Amino acid sequence: MIKIDQYFDPASWQKFTQAAEGRETPFLVVDLERIKTKYNEMVGLFPTAKIHYAMKASPAIEVINVLADLGSNFDCASVYELDRVLACGVDAARISYGNTIKKARDVEYAYSKGVQLYATDSELDLKNIAKYAPGSKIFVRILVEGSDTAEWPLSRKFGCHPNMAIDLLIQARDLGLVPYGISFHVGSQQRDVAAWDDALAKVKYMFDWMRNEENIKLKMINLGGGFPANYLSEVNPVQVYAEEIKRYLSDDYNADEMPEIILEPGRSLVGGSGVLVSEVVLISRKSHTDLKRWVYTDVGLFQGLIETLGEAIKYPVYTPKMETSNSPGTVVLAGPTCDSADIMYEDTGYQLPEELEIGDKIYWLTTGAYTNSYSAIEFNGFPPLEVVYIK
Ligand SMILES: *Cc1c(COP(=O)(O)O)cnc(C)c1O
């Protein structure tokens, strides 16, 4: 069982509990101040890089405004995210279109709004960009390793083999686009810093090839996201990631030829800003001798905890009785809906106090990323997750 001081100093925790007081569960409390701190930390660690916040982690206007004021750039994955960030007054020059899967008319729309930096990983998408966003800068996303050490791997859905990426960059030039750079994503909540080393080795090979064989000088490397948030499993602090990545880069490039670096953090920027507050609806056992209690809470996979699918992301789960209880017991944690997939943790072996009762509050820590943006609209009639923003 965890103690709250492993995650928050008393003053920060008090901010969350004050915001939660008297409110009906479930709801997510997001402390915008913590997002500022994380953003500034990232800027401090990568002072020359451009940060393009991956909006899908939390596309809330409140979050966008905070990051926009701090000077962040944005990576959007759809015209809806694009409209959202533009409506916040962000100039199109600060926006990239990072989704390689998009309709021709979405490219046309983004271009009409001024977006001139696009990701691609296929010939047909590239041709759409050439036609509907002429003259834009292109970065090609490559497939990289790392899925076995990422807690939320991004699989083979995005990216292409470096040889194909080289062909696409050459074709981009021939189509009147700017072959600008290369991107990758090593998988979200990536525990192994060396995943960036492997990916950067591929990128270096491509930079050299393009210069020597095609006389194309690529200008940018997009290192994607993957930086960790603070869940149950142990990870290195983001400082260690930054030091290692900067070392890989300086091994590969002299200072005077260092490419422009783009980072696209999502989870690491906003994950730690959120606490999801729920309450115990029911506690039961499946037989008289069942060793595990089933604890059903008023949040589940459909109210924001979708990343517990496959028990992938292991949120720290806290209830105040943990501070005093000496009798932990193994539980299955499940949500309130009538879908049997609505079980968060069955095999992980979460422990909650034996003293736990119906009505007790359960706090899901580090839930600022990929929660409210995934919450269902009305499955089983449950409303979408309410979010309370504090400063
Ligand atoms: C989701 C995504 C990110 C953010 O990844 P995190 O692991 O949350 O930091 C960055 N870039 C792209 C292209 C993405 O799809």
JSON list of N, CA and C in Angstrom, two decimals, residues 209-249:
[
{"chain": "A", "resi": 209, "resn": "TRP", "atom": "N", "xyz": [22.87, 9.50, -45.39]},
{"chain": "A", "resi": 209, "resn": "TRP", "atom": "CA", "xyz": [22.50, 8.98, -46.72]},
{"chain": "A", "resi": 209, "resn": "TRP", "atom": "C", "xyz": [21.92, 10.11, -47.58]},
{"chain": "A", "resi": 210, "resn": "MET", "atom": "N", "xyz": [20.99, 10.84, -47.00]},
{"chain": "A", "resi": 210, "resn": "MET", "atom": "CA", "xyz": [20.32, 11.90, -47.76]},
{"chain": "A", "resi": 210, "resn": "MET", "atom": "C", "xyz": [21.31, 12.95, -48.25]},
{"chain": "A", "resi": 211, "resn": "ARG", "atom": "N", "xyz": [22.27, 13.28, -47.39]},
{"chain": "A", "resi": 211, "resn": "ARG", "atom": "CA", "xyz": [23.25, 14.31, -47.76]},
{"chain": "A", "resi": 211, "resn": "ARG", "atom": "C", "xyz": [24.20, 13.77, -48.84]},
{"chain": "A", "resi": 212, "resn": "ASN", "atom": "N", "xyz": [24.70, 12.54, -48.61]},
{"chain": "A", "resi": 212, "resn": "ASN", "atom": "CA", "xyz": [25.73, 12.02, -49.50]},
{"chain": "A", "resi": 212, "resn": "ASN", "atom": "C", "xyz": [25.19, 11.54, -50.84]},
{"chain": "A", "resi": 213, "resn": "GLU", "atom": "N", "xyz": [24.01, 10.92, -50.80]},
{"chain": "A", "resi": 213, "resn": "GLU", "atom": "CA", "xyz": [23.49, 10.31, -52.04]},
{"chain": "A", "resi": 213, "resn": "GLU", "atom": "C", "xyz": [22.53, 11.23, -52.79]},
{"chain": "A", "resi": 214, "resn": "GLU", "atom": "N", "xyz": [21.84, 12.10, -52.07]},
{"chain": "A", "resi": 214, "resn": "GLU", "atom": "CA", "xyz": [20.79, 12.89, -52.71]},
{"chain": "A", "resi": 214, "resn": "GLU", "atom": "C", "xyz": [21.02, 14.39, -52.61]},
{"chain": "A", "resi": 215, "resn": "ASN", "atom": "N", "xyz": [22.08, 14.76, -51.89]},
{"chain": "A", "resi": 215, "resn": "ASN", "atom": "CA", "xyz": [22.35, 16.17, -51.67]},
{"chain": "A", "resi": 215, "resn": "ASN", "atom": "C", "xyz": [21.16, 16.90, -51.03]},
{"chain": "A", "resi": 216, "resn": "ILE", "atom": "N", "xyz": [20.45, 16.17, -50.17]},
{"chain": "A", "resi": 216, "resn": "ILE", "atom": "CA", "xyz": [19.35, 16.79, -49.41]},
{"chain": "A", "resi": 216, "resn": "ILE", "atom": "C", "xyz": [19.81, 16.93, -47.97]},
{"chain": "A", "resi": 217, "resn": "LYS", "atom": "N", "xyz": [19.77, 18.16, -47.48]},
{"chain": "A", "resi": 217, "resn": "LYS", "atom": "CA", "xyz": [20.21, 18.37, -46.11]},
{"chain": "A", "resi": 217, "resn": "LYS", "atom": "C", "xyz": [18.98, 18.46, -45.20]},
{"chain": "A", "resi": 218, "resn": "LEU", "atom": "N", "xyz": [18.73, 17.37, -44.49]},
{"chain": "A", "resi": 218, "resn": "LEU", "atom": "CA", "xyz": [17.60, 17.38, -43.55]},
{"chain": "A", "resi": 218, "resn": "LEU", "atom": "C", "xyz": [17.93, 18.31, -42.39]},
{"chain": "A", "resi": 219, "resn": "LYS", "atom": "N", "xyz": [16.88, 18.91, -41.81]},
{"chain": "A", "resi": 219, "resn": "LYS", "atom": "CA", "xyz": [17.14, 19.95, -40.81]},
{"chain": "A", "resi": 219, "resn": "LYS", "atom": "C", "xyz": [16.62, 19.62, -39.41]},
{"chain": "A", "resi": 220, "resn": "MET", "atom": "N", "xyz": [15.76, 18.62, -39.31]},
{"chain": "A", "resi": 220, "resn": "MET", "atom": "CA", "xyz": [15.06, 18.47, -38.03]},
{"chain": "A", "resi": 220, "resn": "MET", "atom": "C", "xyz": [14.90, 17.01, -37.63]},
{"chain": "A", "resi": 221, "resn": "ILE", "atom": "N", "xyz": [15.03, 16.76, -36.32]},
{"chain": "A", "resi": 221, "resn": "ILE", "atom": "CA", "xyz": [14.69, 15.45, -35.75]},
{"chain": "A", "resi": 221, "resn": "ILE", "atom": "C", "xyz": [13.56, 15.65, -34.75]},
{"chain": "A", "resi": 222, "resn": "ASN", "atom": "N", "xyz": [12.52, 14.90, -34.91]},
{"chain": "A", "resi": 222, "resn": "ASN", "atom": "CA", "xyz": [11.40, 14.94, -33.97]},
{"chain": "A", "resi": 222, "resn": "ASN", "atom": "C", "xyz": [11.46, 13.69, -33.11]},
{"chain": "A", "resi": 223, "resn": "LEU", "atom": "N", "xyz": [11.78, 13.89, -31.82]},
{"chain": "A", "resi": 223, "resn": "LEU", "atom": "CA", "xyz": [12.02, 12.77, -30.91]},
{"chain": "A", "resi": 223, "resn": "LEU", "atom": "C", "xyz": [10.74, 12.19, -30.32]},
{"chain": "A", "resi": 224, "resn": "GLY", "atom": "N", "xyz": [9.58, 12.76, -30.71]},
{"chain": "A", "resi": 224, "resn": "GLY", "atom": "CA", "xyz": [8.31, 12.22, -30.26]},
{"chain": "A", "resi": 224, "resn": "GLY", "atom": "C", "xyz": [8.07, 12.40, -28.78]},
{"chain": "A", "resi": 225, "resn": "GLY", "atom": "N", "xyz": [7.19, 11.53, -28.25]},
{"chain": "A", "resi": 225, "resn": "GLY", "atom": "CA", "xyz": [6.90, 11.54, -26.81]},
{"chain": "A", "resi": 225, "resn": "GLY", "atom": "C", "xyz": [7.55, 10.33, -26.17]},
{"chain": "A", "resi": 226, "resn": "GLY", "atom": "N", "xyz": [6.89, 9.77, -25.17]},
{"chain": "A", "resi": 226, "resn": "GLY", "atom": "CA", "xyz": [7.41, 8.57, -24.52]},
{"chain": "A", "resi": 226, "resn": "GLY", "atom": "C", "xyz": [8.02, 8.83, -23.15]},
{"chain": "A", "resi": 227, "resn": "PHE", "atom": "N", "xyz": [8.23, 10.11, -22.83]},
{"chain": "A", "resi": 227, "resn": "PHE", "atom": "CA", "xyz": [8.81, 10.44, -21.51]},
{"chain": "A", "resi": 227, "resn": "PHE", "atom": "C", "xyz": [7.80, 10.05, -20.43]},
{"chain": "A", "resi": 228, "resn": "PRO", "atom": "N", "xyz": [8.31, 9.59, -19.28]},
{"chain": "A", "resi": 228, "resn": "PRO", "atom": "CA", "xyz": [7.40, 8.93, -18.33]},
{"chain": "A", "resi": 228, "resn": "PRO", "atom": "C", "xyz": [6.68, 9.89, -17.38]},
{"chain": "A", "resi": 229, "resn": "ALA", "atom": "N", "xyz": [5.53, 9.43, -16.92]},
{"chain": "A", "resi": 229, "resn": "ALA", "atom": "CA", "xyz": [4.85, 10.03, -15.77]},
{"chain": "A", "resi": 229, "resn": "ALA", "atom": "C", "xyz": [5.07, 9.08, -14.59]},
{"chain": "A", "resi": 230, "resn": "ASN", "atom": "N", "xyz": [4.64, 9.54, -13.42]},
{"chain": "A", "resi": 230, "resn": "ASN", "atom": "CA", "xyz": [4.95, 8.84, -12.18]},
{"chain": "A", "resi": 230, "resn": "ASN", "atom": "C", "xyz": [3.84, 7.85, -11.79]},
{"chain": "A", "resi": 231, "resn": "TYR", "atom": "N", "xyz": [3.90, 6.64, -12.35]},
{"chain": "A", "resi": 231, "resn": "TYR", "atom": "CA", "xyz": [2.92, 5.61, -11.99]},
{"chain": "A", "resi": 231, "resn": "TYR", "atom": "C", "xyz": [3.53, 4.68, -10.94]},
{"chain": "A", "resi": 232, "resn": "LEU", "atom": "N", "xyz": [2.99, 3.47, -10.83]},
{"chain": "A", "resi": 232, "resn": "LEU", "atom": "CA", "xyz": [3.52, 2.55, -9.81]},
{"chain": "A", "resi": 232, "resn": "LEU", "atom": "C", "xyz": [4.90, 2.00, -10.15]},
{"chain": "A", "resi": 233, "resn": "SER", "atom": "N", "xyz": [5.11, 1.65, -11.44]},
{"chain": "A", "resi": 233, "resn": "SER", "atom": "CA", "xyz": [6.40, 1.05, -11.79]},
{"chain": "A", "resi": 233, "resn": "SER", "atom": "C", "xyz": [7.50, 2.11, -11.75]},
{"chain": "A", "resi": 234, "resn": "GLU", "atom": "N", "xyz": [8.66, 1.65, -11.35]},
{"chain": "A", "resi": 234, "resn": "GLU", "atom": "CA", "xyz": [9.78, 2.57, -11.18]},
{"chain": "A", "resi": 234, "resn": "GLU", "atom": "C", "xyz": [10.33, 3.02, -12.53]},
{"chain": "A", "resi": 235, "resn": "VAL", "atom": "N", "xyz": [10.57, 4.31, -12.67]},
{"chain": "A", "resi": 235, "resn": "VAL", "atom": "CA", "xyz": [11.20, 4.83, -13.89]},
{"chain": "A", "resi": 235, "resn": "VAL", "atom": "C", "xyz": [12.28, 5.83, -13.49]},
{"chain": "A", "resi": 236, "resn": "ASN", "atom": "N", "xyz": [13.21, 6.05, -14.41]},
{"chain": "A", "resi": 236, "resn": "ASN", "atom": "CA", "xyz": [14.21, 7.09, -14.18]},
{"chain": "A", "resi": 236, "resn": "ASN", "atom": "C", "xyz": [13.53, 8.46, -14.24]},
{"chain": "A", "resi": 237, "resn": "PRO", "atom": "N", "xyz": [14.09, 9.43, -13.50]},
{"chain": "A", "resi": 237, "resn": "PRO", "atom": "CA", "xyz": [13.55, 10.79, -13.64]},
{"chain": "A", "resi": 237, "resn": "PRO", "atom": "C", "xyz": [13.82, 11.32, -15.05]},
{"chain": "A", "resi": 238, "resn": "VAL", "atom": "N", "xyz": [13.01, 12.28, -15.48]},
{"chain": "A", "resi": 238, "resn": "VAL", "atom": "CA", "xyz": [13.12, 12.80, -16.84]},
{"chain": "A", "resi": 238, "resn": "VAL", "atom": "C", "xyz": [14.49, 13.45, -17.09]},
{"chain": "A", "resi": 239, "resn": "GLN", "atom": "N", "xyz": [15.15, 13.90, -16.00]},
{"chain": "A", "resi": 239, "resn": "GLN", "atom": "CA", "xyz": [16.52, 14.45, -16.12]},
{"chain": "A", "resi": 239, "resn": "GLN", "atom": "C", "xyz": [17.46, 13.42, -16.74]},
{"chain": "A", "resi": 240, "resn": "VAL", "atom": "N", "xyz": [17.31, 12.17, -16.33]},
{"chain": "A", "resi": 240, "resn": "VAL", "atom": "CA", "xyz": [18.18, 11.11, -16.85]},
{"chain": "A", "resi": 240, "resn": "VAL", "atom": "C", "xyz": [17.90, 10.90, -18.35]},
{"chain": "A", "resi": 241, "resn": "TYR", "atom": "N", "xyz": [16.64, 10.95, -18.71]},
{"chain": "A", "resi": 241, "resn": "TYR", "atom": "CA", "xyz": [16.29, 10.83, -20.13]},
{"chain": "A", "resi": 241, "resn": "TYR", "atom": "C", "xyz": [16.97, 11.95, -20.92]},
{"chain": "A", "resi": 242, "resn": "ALA", "atom": "N", "xyz": [16.85, 13.16, -20.39]},
{"chain": "A", "resi": 242, "resn": "ALA", "atom": "CA", "xyz": [17.40, 14.32, -21.11]},
{"chain": "A", "resi": 242, "resn": "ALA", "atom": "C", "xyz": [18.91, 14.20, -21.27]},
{"chain": "A", "resi": 243, "resn": "GLU", "atom": "N", "xyz": [19.60, 13.84, -20.17]},
{"chain": "A", "resi": 243, "resn": "GLU", "atom": "CA", "xyz": [21.06, 13.73, -20.24]},
{"chain": "A", "resi": 243, "resn": "GLU", "atom": "C", "xyz": [21.49, 12.70, -21.28]},
{"chain": "A", "resi": 244, "resn": "GLU", "atom": "N", "xyz": [20.84, 11.55, -21.23]},
{"chain": "A", "resi": 244, "resn": "GLU", "atom": "CA", "xyz": [21.21, 10.48, -22.17]},
{"chain": "A", "resi": 244, "resn": "GLU", "atom": "C", "xyz": [20.93, 10.90, -23.62]},
{"chain": "A", "resi": 245, "resn": "ILE", "atom": "N", "xyz": [19.75, 11.45, -23.85]},
{"chain": "A", "resi": 245, "resn": "ILE", "atom": "CA", "xyz": [19.39, 11.82, -25.22]},
{"chain": "A", "resi": 245, "resn": "ILE", "atom": "C", "xyz": [20.33, 12.90, -25.76]},
{"chain": "A", "resi": 246, "resn": "LYS", "atom": "N", "xyz": [20.67, 13.86, -24.92]},
{"chain": "A", "resi": 246, "resn": "LYS", "atom": "CA", "xyz": [21.61, 14.91, -25.37]},
{"chain": "A", "resi": 246, "resn": "LYS", "atom": "C", "xyz": [22.98, 14.32, -25.69]},
{"chain": "A", "resi": 247, "resn": "ARG", "atom": "N", "xyz": [23.34, 13.29, -24.92]},
{"chain": "A", "resi": 247, "resn": "ARG", "atom": "CA", "xyz": [24.63, 12.63, -25.19]},
{"chain": "A", "resi": 247, "resn": "ARG", "atom": "C", "xyz": [24.58, 11.88, -26.52]},
{"chain": "A", "resi": 248, "resn": "TYR", "atom": "N", "xyz": [23.49, 11.17, -26.79]},
{"chain": "A", "resi": 248, "resn": "TYR", "atom": "CA", "xyz": [23.37, 10.48, -28.08]},
{"chain": "A", "resi": 248, "resn": "TYR", "atom": "C", "xyz": [23.48, 11.48, -29.21]},
{"chain": "A", "resi": 249, "resn": "LEU", "atom": "N", "xyz": [22.82, 12.62, -29.03]},
{"chain": "A", "resi": 249, "resn": "LEU", "atom": "CA", "xyz": [22.81, 13.63, -30.11]},
{"chain": "A", "resi": 249, "resn": "LEU", "atom": "C", "xyz": [24.20, 14.22, -30.32]}
]
